[in-house]
XYZ file of C-alpha atoms in Angstrom:
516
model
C 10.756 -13.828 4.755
C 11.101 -9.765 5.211
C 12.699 -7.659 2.812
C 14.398 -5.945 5.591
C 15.979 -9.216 7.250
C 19.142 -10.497 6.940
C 18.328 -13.964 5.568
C 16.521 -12.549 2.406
C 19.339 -9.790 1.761
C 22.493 -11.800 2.427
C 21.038 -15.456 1.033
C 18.286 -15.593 -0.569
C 18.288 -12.362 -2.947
C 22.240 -13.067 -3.930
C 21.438 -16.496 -4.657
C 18.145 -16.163 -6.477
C 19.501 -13.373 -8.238
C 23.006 -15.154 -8.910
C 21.331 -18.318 -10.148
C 18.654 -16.680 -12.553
C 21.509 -15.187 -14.831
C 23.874 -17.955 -14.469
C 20.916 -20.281 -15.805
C 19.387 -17.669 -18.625
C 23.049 -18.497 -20.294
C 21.861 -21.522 -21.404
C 17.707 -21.254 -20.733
C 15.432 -18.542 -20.609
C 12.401 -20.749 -19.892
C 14.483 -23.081 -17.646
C 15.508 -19.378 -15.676
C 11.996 -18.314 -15.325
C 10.697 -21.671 -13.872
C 14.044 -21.136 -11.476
C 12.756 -17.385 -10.412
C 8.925 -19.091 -10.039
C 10.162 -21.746 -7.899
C 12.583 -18.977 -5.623
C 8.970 -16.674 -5.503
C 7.182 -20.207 -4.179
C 10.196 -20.920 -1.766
C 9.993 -17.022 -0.556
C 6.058 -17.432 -0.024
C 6.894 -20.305 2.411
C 9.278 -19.392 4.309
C 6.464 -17.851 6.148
C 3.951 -21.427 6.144
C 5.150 -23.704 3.911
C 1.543 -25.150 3.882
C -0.339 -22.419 1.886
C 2.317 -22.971 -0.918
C -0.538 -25.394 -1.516
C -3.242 -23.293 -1.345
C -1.265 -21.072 -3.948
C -0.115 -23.328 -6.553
C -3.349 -24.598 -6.440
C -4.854 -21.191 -6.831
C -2.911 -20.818 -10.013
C -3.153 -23.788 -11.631
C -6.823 -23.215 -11.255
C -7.293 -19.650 -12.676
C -4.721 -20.576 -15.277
C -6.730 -23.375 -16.780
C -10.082 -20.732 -16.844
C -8.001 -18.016 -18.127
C -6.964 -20.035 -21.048
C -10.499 -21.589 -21.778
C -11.436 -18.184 -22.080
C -8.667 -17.067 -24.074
C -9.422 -19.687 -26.740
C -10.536 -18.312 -30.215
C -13.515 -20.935 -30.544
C -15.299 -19.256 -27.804
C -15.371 -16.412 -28.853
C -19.085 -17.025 -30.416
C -20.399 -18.479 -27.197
C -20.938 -15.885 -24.814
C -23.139 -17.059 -23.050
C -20.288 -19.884 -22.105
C -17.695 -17.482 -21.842
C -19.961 -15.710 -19.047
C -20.427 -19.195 -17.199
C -16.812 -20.039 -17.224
C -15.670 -16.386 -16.063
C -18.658 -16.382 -13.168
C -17.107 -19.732 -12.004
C -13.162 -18.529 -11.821
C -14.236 -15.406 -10.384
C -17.013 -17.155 -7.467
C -14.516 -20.050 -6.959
C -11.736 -17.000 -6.240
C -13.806 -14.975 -4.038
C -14.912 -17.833 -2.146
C -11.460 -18.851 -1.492
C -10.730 -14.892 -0.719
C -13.761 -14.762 1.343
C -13.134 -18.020 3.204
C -9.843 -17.045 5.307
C -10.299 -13.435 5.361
C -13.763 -13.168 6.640
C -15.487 -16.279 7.796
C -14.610 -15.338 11.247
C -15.374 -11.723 10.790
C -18.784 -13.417 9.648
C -19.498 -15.625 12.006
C -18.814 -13.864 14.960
C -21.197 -10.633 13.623
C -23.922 -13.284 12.648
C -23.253 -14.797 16.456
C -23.432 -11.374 18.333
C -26.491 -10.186 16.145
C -29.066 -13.037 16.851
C -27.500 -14.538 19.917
C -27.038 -17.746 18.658
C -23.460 -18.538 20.341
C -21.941 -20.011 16.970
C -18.017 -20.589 17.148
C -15.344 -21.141 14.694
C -11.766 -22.112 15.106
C -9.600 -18.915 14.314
C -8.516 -19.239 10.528
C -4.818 -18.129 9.416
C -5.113 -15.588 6.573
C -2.454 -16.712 4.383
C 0.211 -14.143 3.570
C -0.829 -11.954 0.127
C -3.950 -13.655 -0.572
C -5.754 -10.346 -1.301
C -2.644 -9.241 -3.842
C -2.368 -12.780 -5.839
C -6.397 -13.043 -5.831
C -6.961 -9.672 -7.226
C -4.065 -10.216 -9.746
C -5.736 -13.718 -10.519
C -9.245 -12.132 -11.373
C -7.998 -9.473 -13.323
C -6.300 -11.892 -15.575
C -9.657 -13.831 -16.055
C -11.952 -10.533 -16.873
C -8.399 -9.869 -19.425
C -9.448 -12.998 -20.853
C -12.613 -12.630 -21.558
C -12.274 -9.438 -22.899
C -9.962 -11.243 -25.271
C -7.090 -9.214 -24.134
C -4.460 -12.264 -23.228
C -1.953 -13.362 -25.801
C -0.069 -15.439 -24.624
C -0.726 -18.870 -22.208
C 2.515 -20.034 -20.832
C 2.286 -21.570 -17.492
C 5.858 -21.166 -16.825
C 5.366 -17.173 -17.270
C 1.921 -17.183 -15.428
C 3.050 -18.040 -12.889
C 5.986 -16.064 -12.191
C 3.696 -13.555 -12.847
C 1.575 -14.023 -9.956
C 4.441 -15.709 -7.587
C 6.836 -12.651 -8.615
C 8.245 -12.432 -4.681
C 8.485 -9.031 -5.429
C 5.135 -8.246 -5.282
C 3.534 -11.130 -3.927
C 3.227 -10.673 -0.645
C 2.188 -6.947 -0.581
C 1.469 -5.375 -4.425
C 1.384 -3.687 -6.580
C -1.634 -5.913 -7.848
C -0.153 -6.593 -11.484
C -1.596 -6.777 -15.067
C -0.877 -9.714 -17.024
C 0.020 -7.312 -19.702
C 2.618 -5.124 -17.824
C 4.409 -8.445 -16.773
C 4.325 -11.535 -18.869
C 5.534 -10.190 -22.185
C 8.866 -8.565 -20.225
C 9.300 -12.360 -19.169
C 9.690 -12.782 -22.677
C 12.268 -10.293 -23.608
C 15.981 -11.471 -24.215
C 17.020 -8.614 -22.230
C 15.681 -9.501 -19.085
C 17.578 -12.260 -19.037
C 21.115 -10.354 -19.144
C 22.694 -8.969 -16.526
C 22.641 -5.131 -17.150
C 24.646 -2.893 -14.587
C 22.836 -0.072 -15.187
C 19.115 -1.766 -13.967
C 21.716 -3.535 -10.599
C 23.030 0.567 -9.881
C 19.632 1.783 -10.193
C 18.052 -1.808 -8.431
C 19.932 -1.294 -5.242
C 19.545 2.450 -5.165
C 16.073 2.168 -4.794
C 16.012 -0.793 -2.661
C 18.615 1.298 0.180
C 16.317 4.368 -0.314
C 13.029 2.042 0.715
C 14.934 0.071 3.110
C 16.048 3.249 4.647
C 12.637 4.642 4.738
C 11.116 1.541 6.319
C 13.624 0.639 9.017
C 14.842 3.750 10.182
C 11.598 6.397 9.546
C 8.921 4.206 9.439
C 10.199 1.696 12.517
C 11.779 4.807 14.290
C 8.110 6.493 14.616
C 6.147 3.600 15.337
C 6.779 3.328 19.082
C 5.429 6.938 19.376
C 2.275 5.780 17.845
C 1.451 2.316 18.889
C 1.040 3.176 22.951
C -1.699 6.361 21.640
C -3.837 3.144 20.201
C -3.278 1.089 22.861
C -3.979 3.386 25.276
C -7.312 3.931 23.740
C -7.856 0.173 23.245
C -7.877 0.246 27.069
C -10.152 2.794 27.363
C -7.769 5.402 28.767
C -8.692 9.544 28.198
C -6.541 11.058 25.617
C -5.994 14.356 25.768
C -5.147 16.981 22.706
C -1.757 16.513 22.569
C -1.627 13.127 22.621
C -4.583 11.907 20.491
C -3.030 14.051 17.833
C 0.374 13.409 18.148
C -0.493 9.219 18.293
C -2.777 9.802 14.375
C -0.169 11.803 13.883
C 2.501 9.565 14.453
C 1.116 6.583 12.769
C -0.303 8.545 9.688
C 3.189 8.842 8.913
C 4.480 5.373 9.906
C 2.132 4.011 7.784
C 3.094 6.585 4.538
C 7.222 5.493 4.884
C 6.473 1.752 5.827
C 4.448 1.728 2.662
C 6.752 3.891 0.731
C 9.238 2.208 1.544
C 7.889 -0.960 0.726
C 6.663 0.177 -2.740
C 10.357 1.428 -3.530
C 12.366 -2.197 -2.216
C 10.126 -4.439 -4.597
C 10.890 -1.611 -7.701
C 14.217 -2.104 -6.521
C 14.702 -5.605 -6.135
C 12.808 -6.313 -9.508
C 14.979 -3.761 -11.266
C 17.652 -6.001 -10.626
C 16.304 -8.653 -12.260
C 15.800 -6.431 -14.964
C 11.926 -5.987 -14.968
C 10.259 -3.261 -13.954
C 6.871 -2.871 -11.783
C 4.111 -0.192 -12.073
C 4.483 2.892 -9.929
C 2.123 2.072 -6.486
C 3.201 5.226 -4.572
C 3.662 8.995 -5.251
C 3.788 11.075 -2.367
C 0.016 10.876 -1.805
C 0.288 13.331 1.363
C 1.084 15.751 -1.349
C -2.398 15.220 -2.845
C -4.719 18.440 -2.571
C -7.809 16.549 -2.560
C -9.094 13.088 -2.182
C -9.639 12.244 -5.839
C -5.817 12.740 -6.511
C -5.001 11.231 -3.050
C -6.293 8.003 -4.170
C -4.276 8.141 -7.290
C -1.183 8.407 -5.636
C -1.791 6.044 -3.009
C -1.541 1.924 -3.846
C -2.122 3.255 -7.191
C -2.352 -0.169 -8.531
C -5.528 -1.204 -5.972
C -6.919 2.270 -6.900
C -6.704 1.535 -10.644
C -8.254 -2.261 -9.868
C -11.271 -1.070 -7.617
C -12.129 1.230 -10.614
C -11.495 -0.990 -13.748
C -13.159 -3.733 -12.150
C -15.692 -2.771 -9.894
C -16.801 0.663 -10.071
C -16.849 0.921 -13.687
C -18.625 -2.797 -13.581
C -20.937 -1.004 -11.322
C -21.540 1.542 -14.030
C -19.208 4.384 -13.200
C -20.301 7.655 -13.576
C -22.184 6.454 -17.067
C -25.803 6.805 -15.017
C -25.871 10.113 -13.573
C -24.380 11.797 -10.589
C -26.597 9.908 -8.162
C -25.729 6.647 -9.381
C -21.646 7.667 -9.711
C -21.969 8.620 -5.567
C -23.823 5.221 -5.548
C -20.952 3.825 -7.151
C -18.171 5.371 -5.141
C -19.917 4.665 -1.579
C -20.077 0.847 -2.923
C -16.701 0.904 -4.563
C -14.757 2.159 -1.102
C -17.017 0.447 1.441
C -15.781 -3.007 -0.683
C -11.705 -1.500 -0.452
C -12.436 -0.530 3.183
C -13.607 -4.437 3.290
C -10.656 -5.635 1.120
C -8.335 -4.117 3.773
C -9.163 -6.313 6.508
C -12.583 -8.118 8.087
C -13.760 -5.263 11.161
C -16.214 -2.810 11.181
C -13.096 -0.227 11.630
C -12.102 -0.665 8.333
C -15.635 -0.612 7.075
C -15.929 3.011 8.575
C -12.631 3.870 6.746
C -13.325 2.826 3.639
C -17.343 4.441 4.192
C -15.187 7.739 5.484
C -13.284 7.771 2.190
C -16.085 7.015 0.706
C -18.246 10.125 1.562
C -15.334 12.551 0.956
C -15.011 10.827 -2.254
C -18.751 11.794 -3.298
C -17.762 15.354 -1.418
C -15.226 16.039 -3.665
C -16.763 15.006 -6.969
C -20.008 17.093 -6.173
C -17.722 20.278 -4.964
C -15.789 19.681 -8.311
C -19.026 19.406 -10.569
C -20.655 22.762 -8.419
C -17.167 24.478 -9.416
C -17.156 23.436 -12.519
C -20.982 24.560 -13.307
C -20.029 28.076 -11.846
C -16.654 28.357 -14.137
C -14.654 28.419 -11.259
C -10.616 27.443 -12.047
C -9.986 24.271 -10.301
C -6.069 24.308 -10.784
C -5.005 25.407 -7.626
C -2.891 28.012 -9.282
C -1.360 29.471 -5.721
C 0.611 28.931 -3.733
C -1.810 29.500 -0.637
C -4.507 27.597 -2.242
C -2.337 24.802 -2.876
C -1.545 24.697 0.711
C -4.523 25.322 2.150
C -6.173 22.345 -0.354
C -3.114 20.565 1.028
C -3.931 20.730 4.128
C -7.815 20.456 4.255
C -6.832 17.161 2.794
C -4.694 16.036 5.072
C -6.121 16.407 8.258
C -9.538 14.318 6.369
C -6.856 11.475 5.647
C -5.224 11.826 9.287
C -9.210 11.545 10.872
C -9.864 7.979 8.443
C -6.220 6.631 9.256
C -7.765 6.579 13.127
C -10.161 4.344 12.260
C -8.120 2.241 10.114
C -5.318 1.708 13.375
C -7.774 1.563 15.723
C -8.269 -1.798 17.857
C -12.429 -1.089 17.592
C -14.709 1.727 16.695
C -14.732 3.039 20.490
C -11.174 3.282 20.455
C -11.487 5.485 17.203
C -14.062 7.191 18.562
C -12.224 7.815 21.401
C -8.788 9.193 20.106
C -11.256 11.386 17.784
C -13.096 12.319 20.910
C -9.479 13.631 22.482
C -8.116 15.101 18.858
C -11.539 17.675 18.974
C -10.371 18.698 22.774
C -12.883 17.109 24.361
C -11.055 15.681 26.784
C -9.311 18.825 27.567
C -6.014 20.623 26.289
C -2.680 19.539 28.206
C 0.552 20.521 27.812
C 3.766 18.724 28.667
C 4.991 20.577 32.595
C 7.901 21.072 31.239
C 6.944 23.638 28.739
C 5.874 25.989 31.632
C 9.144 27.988 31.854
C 8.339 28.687 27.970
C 5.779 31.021 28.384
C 5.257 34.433 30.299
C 2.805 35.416 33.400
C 0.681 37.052 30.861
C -0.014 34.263 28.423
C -0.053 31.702 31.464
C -3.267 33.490 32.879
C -4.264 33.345 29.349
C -4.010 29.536 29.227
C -5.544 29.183 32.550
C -8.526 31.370 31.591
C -8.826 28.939 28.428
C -8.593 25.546 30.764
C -5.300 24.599 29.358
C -3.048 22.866 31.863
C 0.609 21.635 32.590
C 0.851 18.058 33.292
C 2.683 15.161 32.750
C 1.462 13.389 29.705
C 2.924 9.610 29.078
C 2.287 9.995 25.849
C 3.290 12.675 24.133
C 7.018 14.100 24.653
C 9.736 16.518 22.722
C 11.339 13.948 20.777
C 7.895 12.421 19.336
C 7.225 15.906 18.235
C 10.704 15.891 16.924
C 9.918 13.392 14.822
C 6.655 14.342 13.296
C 7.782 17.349 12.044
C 10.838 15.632 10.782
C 8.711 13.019 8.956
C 5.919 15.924 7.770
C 8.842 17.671 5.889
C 9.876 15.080 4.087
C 6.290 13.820 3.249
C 5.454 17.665 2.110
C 8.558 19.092 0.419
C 11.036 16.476 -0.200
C 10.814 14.820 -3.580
C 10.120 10.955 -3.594
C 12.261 8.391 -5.079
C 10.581 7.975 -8.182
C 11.509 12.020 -8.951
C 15.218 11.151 -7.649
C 15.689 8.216 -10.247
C 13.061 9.797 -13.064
C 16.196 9.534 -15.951
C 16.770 6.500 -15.516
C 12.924 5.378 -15.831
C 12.260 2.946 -12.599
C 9.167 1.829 -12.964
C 6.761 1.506 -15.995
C 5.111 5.037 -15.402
C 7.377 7.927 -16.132
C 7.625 10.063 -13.413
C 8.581 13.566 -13.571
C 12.263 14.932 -12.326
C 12.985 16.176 -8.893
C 13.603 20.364 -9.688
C 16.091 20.060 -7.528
C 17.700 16.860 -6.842
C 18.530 14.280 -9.275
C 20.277 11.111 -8.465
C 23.428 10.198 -11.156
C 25.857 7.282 -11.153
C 28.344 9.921 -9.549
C 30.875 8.491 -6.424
C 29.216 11.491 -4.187
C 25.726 9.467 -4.803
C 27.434 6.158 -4.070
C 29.382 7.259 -0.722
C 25.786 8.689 -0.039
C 23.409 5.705 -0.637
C 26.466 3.468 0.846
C 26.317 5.262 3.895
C 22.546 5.062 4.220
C 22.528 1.123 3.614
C 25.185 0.671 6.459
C 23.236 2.503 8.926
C 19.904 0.791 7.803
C 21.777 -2.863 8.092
C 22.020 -1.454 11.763
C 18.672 -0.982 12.600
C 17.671 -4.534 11.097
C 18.141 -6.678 14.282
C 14.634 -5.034 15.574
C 12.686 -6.748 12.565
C 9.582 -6.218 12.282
C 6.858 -6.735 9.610
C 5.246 -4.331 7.067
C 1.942 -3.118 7.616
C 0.494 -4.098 4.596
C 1.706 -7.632 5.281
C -1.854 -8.014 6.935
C -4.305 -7.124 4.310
C-alpha cells in the first residue's frame, strides 16, 4: 500500500487513525496492539507472506534484546558478546539472504565459470529499514541502554507503517517511551493541523514534482542501457533530471510519514534537510537519510574505530563505512561504485578540511560567493555519483558520464537556431557545436529543472515552514521568510495543493526508496 494511493488515504489511514483513539478511551495497551496489527496489515497489503518473515523477525530480536537487557548478565560478558554475535549474524543472514544471494551467486558464476543458477528471490518490502532498526536495538541492549521490554510497544516500534517500509531507521529510545505517554493517546488538533500539513506538502512534492520530472529522466537511462550515444545536452539534462526526482520523491516521502505520525500524535526524527543545500560532502551526508547516516556511523564506522587511530585509519574507515551503504542500497556493482564515489570524496573532504585547518584557514564559508561556489562544487560531485546509482550497469554510467564530459559531442536542440546571430553561429560551428534534433532533451524538460533547482537551492523546506510548531524530534530552525500559521490563507493554500495532488494520483507509482 502507497502513501500516495487512494486506498491508504481514503480507508485505511481514516480507519486506523479513527479506531486507535476510539480504543485509547478505554485501553492504551489494547490501542497500541490495534496500531501494531494496522502497521502488519499495511506491510501486507504488498505480500501477505513476508508478514511471516517479519513477525518472526521480531519475535526473534525481541527475545535477544531482552536476554541482554537483563540485570544478571551484566557480569557475564563474555555471554552477553555470544548472545549479541548471534542476534546480529542470525539478522544479517536473513538481510543478506534476499538482498544478495543472487547478486552473489551470479558474480561467483561469471567469475569462475561455473554456470551456478538460483531462482530469482523477492526482496521483501523494508527489510533493510526494520533490520537495521532491529540491530540497533540489540547493540542498545547490550550497552545496557533499554528500559523497558514490552512486546506490545516493540513492536509497534519496528512495524510503525510510518516508517516501515522506507525509514527513518528508528531508535528504540526516540520511539517506545512516546508509546507510553498518555498524550499520545488523545486526539490533539493541533498535532491533526500540523499532521496533514505536512503530509499535503510531501504528497505534493512526490506526485506532482517528483512524478512530473521522472519521465524526463527515465528515457536518458534507458537510452544508455541500450547503448545509445548521448550527447551534452542530454546526458546532463537526464542526471539532471533524476538528481532531482530522486531529492522530492525522497523529500517528499520523509515529510508524509512526519505527517501521518504527527497525527497519531508521535513524532519521528528529522531524515531530510535540503541536502542539495549542503556545501560539502560531510554536511551533505548529514542532511541526507540523516537517520542511515547517523546508523552507518554509530554502528559501523565508529565500531570500525572512527577517526580514534589516525587519519589513515579514519579514510580506512570511511572507504569501508560507504562501500557497505553503497552495498546496503541495493546488490550491483553500480551501487558499489556509488557508495566507493562517496566514499573517496568523503576522505577528500576530511583531508582538505584537516590541510585547512593546519594552515588556519576559516572554514565557515563566510560569503556569499564562497558559499555558492562550495555549493556548487558539491553538487555537480553528487549529480556525477547519482549516475551511477540510476544507472542499469556500470557501462551505462560510464556512458552518460562519457556524454556529460562532451565526448560525444555538443548538440543543441534545431530549434534554438533562430536564437542566435551569424556571428556567434560561425562561432559554434568553429567549436563543433551543432543543431539537431535531440529525442531527449526538449524546452519543457529544461523548464522543469530549473523549476525544481530553485526550489532545491532557495526555497526553504518543510521542516523551516512548520519549525514553531516542532514536527519532528530535531528542532529545526525558522524559514526567514515564510512561516506556516493556523491562518485560513494557509488552509485555502495547502487545501488547494491537496486537491490538485488527489489529481495526479491515478498515475501511481512507487517511491524510490521502496527498493532498497
Amino acid at each position: 500500500m502507497l502513501f500516495n494511493s487512494y486506498s491508504f488515504l481514503f480507508l485505511f489511514l481514516p480507519v486506523t487513525l479513527f479506531g486507535f483513539f476510539q480504543i485509547s478511551r478505554y485501553s492504551h495497551q489494547i490501542a497500541a496492539l490495534w496500531l501494531f496489527c494496522a502497521s502488519l496489515f499495511f506491510y501486507g497489503w504488498w505480500n501477505p507472506a513476508y508478514v511471516e518473515l517479519l513477525l518472526i523477525s521480531i519475535i526473534f530480536n525481541f527475545a535477544i534484546g531482552t536476554a541482554l537487557a537483563k540485570k544478571q548478565l551484566h557480569n557475564h560478558s563474555t555471554r552477553k558478546k555470544w548472545i549479541l554475535s548471534l542476534g546480529i549474524s542470525a539478522d544479517l543472514l536473513l538481510l543478506g539472504y534476499y538482498k544478495y544471494a543472487n547478486f552473489f551467486v551470479e558474480n561467483t558464476s561469471a567469475a569462475l565459470d561455473l554456470n551456478w543458477q538460483i531462482q530469482p528471490i523477492i526482496l521483501p518490502l523494508g527489510i533493510s529499514f526494520f533490520t537495521f532498526t532491529q540491530i540497533a536495538f540489540l547493540v542498545d541492549a547490550y550497552r545496557g541502554e533499554v528500559k523497558e521490554t514490552n512486546f506490545i510497544h516493540y513492536g509497534l516500534f519496528v512495524t510503525y507503517f510510518p516508517h516501515l517500509i522506507a525509514g527513518p531507521v528508528l531508535h528504540h529510545k526516540e520511539m517506545m517511551p512516546q508509546f507510553t505517554l498518555p498524550a499520545t493517546y488523545r486526539v490533539d488538533w493541533e498535532n491533526m493541523s500540523v499532521g496533514m500539513t505536512i503530509f499535503t506538502l510531501g504528497l505534493f512534492k512526490k506526485v506532482v514534482l517528483a512524478d512530473g520530472i521522472a519521465p524526463f529522466a527515465n528515457p536518458v537511462f534507458l537510452a544508455a542501457a541500450n547503448g545509445n550515444t548521448l550527447t551534452l545536452l542530454e546526458a546532463w539534462g537526464g542526471a539532471l533530471a533524476y538528481t532531482f526526482q530522486l531529492y522530492f520523491d525522497f523529500s517528499g516521502y520523509s515529510d508524509m510519514a512526519i505527517g501521518i505520525s504527527r497525527l497519531f500524535g508521535v513524532k519521528l526524527p528529522l531524515n531530510f534537510n535540503s541536502p542539495y543545500k549542503a556545501v560539502n560532502i560531510i554536511e551533505f551526508w548529514r542532511r541526507w537519510h540523516m537517520t542511515l547516516s547517523r546508523f552507518l556511523r554509530d554502528y559501523l564506522y565508529f565500531a570500525l574505530g572512527g577517526n580514534r587511530k589516525g587519519p589513515a585509519r579514519r579514510h580506512l574507515n570511511l572507504m569501508a563505512t560507504m562501500l557497505l551503504g553503497g552495498l546496503w542500497h541495493g546488490a550491483g556493482w553500480t551501487f558499489v561504485m556509488w557508495g566507493a564515489l562517496h566514499g573517496f570524496y568523503l576522505v577528500i573532504n576530511h583531508a582538505w578540511q584537516q590541510m585547512h585547518k593546519a594552515l588556519g584557514h576559516d572554514l565557515n564559508y563566510s560569503t556569499r560567493l564562497g558559499r555558492f561556489v562550495s555549493m556548487a562544487i558539491t553538487f555537480i560531485a553528487i549529480v556525477v555519483g547519482w549516475v551511477f546509482f540510476r544507472s542499469e550497469n556500470l557501462d551505462a554510467a560510464l556512458s552518460i558520464l562519457k556524454g556529460m564530459m562532451g565526448l560525444n559531442g555538443t548538440s543543441l536542440p534545431d530549434s534554438w537556431h533562430a536564437l542566435f546571430n551569424h556571428q556567434t553561429l560561425n562561432v559554434m560551428e568553429n567549436l563543433h557545436v551543432k543543431f539537431e534534433y535531440l529525442p531527449n532533451f526538449n524546452r519543457v524538460m529544461l523548464g522543469w529543472i530549473i523549476t525544481l533547482w530553485g526550489l532545491a537551492w532557495l526555497a526553504p523546506n518543510t521542516q523551516q515552514l512548520m519549525a514553531g510548531f516542532k514536527p519532528t524530534l530535531e528542532n529545526v530552525n525558522k524559514a526567514k521568510w515564510l512561516s506556516w500559521q493556523p491562518t485560513k490563507l494557509w488552509l485555502v493554500s495547502i487545501g488547494l495543493c491537496l486537491l490538485y495532488a488527489l489529481t495526479e494520483m491515478e498515475k501511481v507509482s512507487e517511491f524510490l526508496y521502496f527498493q532498497f
